[in-house]
C-alpha cells in the first residue's frame, strides 16, 4: 500500500464517519434527538441505520436517545423496541 492510498483512506474515514447514522441533533443534556421527519420508511434500512447510529453515539459518550415515531412509521416500532 502506498503512502498516498493510506492518506486517502484516512481522509475518507474522517469525512464519512457519520454517513451511516439516522438524521439527528444533540440535545442539551448530552443525548441525541432523532429527526422524525427524516426516518427511512424501510424497516431493514432503519434497523441498519439505528444499530450504526447507536454504536457511534455510544462511542461519542451520548447519554440518551429520543426517538419519536410518527404513526405513518408504525412498522418501525418493533425494530426500535428490539434495538433500544
Coordinates of C-alpha atoms in Angstrom, one line a residue:
X1 CA 0.0 0.0 0.0
X2 CA 1.4 3.4 -1.0
X3 CA 1.6 6.3 1.4
X4 CA -0.9 8.1 -0.9
X5 CA -3.5 5.4 -0.6
X6 CA -3.2 5.4 3.2
X7 CA -3.8 9.1 3.3
X8 CA -6.9 8.7 1.1
X9 CA -8.3 6.1 3.4
X10 CA -7.7 8.3 6.5
X11 CA -9.3 11.3 4.8
X12 CA -12.2 9.1 3.7
X13 CA -12.9 7.9 7.2
X14 CA -12.5 11.4 8.5
X15 CA -15.2 12.9 6.2
X16 CA -17.6 10.0 6.1
X17 CA -17.8 8.7 9.7
X18 CA -21.4 9.9 10.2
X19 CA -22.9 8.9 6.9
X20 CA -24.4 5.8 8.3
X21 CA -26.5 7.4 11.1
X22 CA -30.0 8.5 11.4
X23 CA -30.5 12.2 11.0
X24 CA -30.2 13.7 14.5
X25 CA -29.2 16.7 16.6
X26 CA -27.7 16.9 20.0
X27 CA -29.9 17.8 22.9
X28 CA -28.9 20.0 25.9
X29 CA -28.4 17.0 28.2
X30 CA -25.7 15.1 26.4
X31 CA -28.1 12.9 24.3
X32 CA -29.4 13.0 20.8
X33 CA -32.8 13.6 19.3
X34 CA -33.6 11.7 16.1
X35 CA -35.3 13.8 13.4
X36 CA -38.7 12.1 12.9
X37 CA -39.1 13.9 9.5
X38 CA -36.0 12.1 8.0
X39 CA -36.7 8.5 9.0
X40 CA -36.2 5.8 6.4
X41 CA -39.5 4.0 5.7
X42 CA -37.9 0.6 5.0
X43 CA -37.6 -1.4 8.3
X44 CA -34.4 -3.1 7.2
X45 CA -32.7 0.2 6.3
X46 CA -34.0 1.7 9.6
X47 CA -32.6 -1.3 11.6
X48 CA -29.2 -1.0 10.0
X49 CA -29.0 2.8 10.5
X50 CA -30.3 2.5 14.1
X51 CA -27.6 0.0 15.0
X52 CA -24.9 2.0 13.4
X53 CA -26.2 5.2 15.0
X54 CA -26.4 3.7 18.5
X55 CA -22.8 2.4 18.2
X56 CA -21.5 5.8 17.1
X57 CA -23.5 7.7 19.7
X58 CA -22.2 5.4 22.4
X59 CA -18.6 5.9 21.2
X60 CA -19.2 9.7 21.4
X61 CA -20.5 9.3 25.0
X62 CA -24.1 10.3 24.4
X63 CA -26.3 9.8 27.4
X64 CA -29.7 9.1 25.8
X65 CA -31.7 8.9 22.6
X66 CA -35.0 10.5 21.9
X67 CA -36.9 8.7 19.1
X68 CA -40.4 9.8 18.1
X69 CA -42.1 7.6 15.5
X70 CA -45.0 9.2 13.7
X71 CA -48.0 6.9 13.1
X72 CA -47.1 6.5 9.4
X73 CA -43.8 4.8 10.6
X74 CA -45.5 2.4 12.9
X75 CA -43.9 -0.6 11.2
X76 CA -40.6 0.7 12.6
X77 CA -41.7 0.4 16.2
X78 CA -40.8 -3.3 16.7
X79 CA -37.3 -2.6 15.3
X80 CA -36.8 0.3 17.6
X81 CA -38.1 -1.6 20.7
X82 CA -35.8 -4.6 19.9
X83 CA -32.8 -2.3 19.3
X84 CA -33.3 0.0 22.3

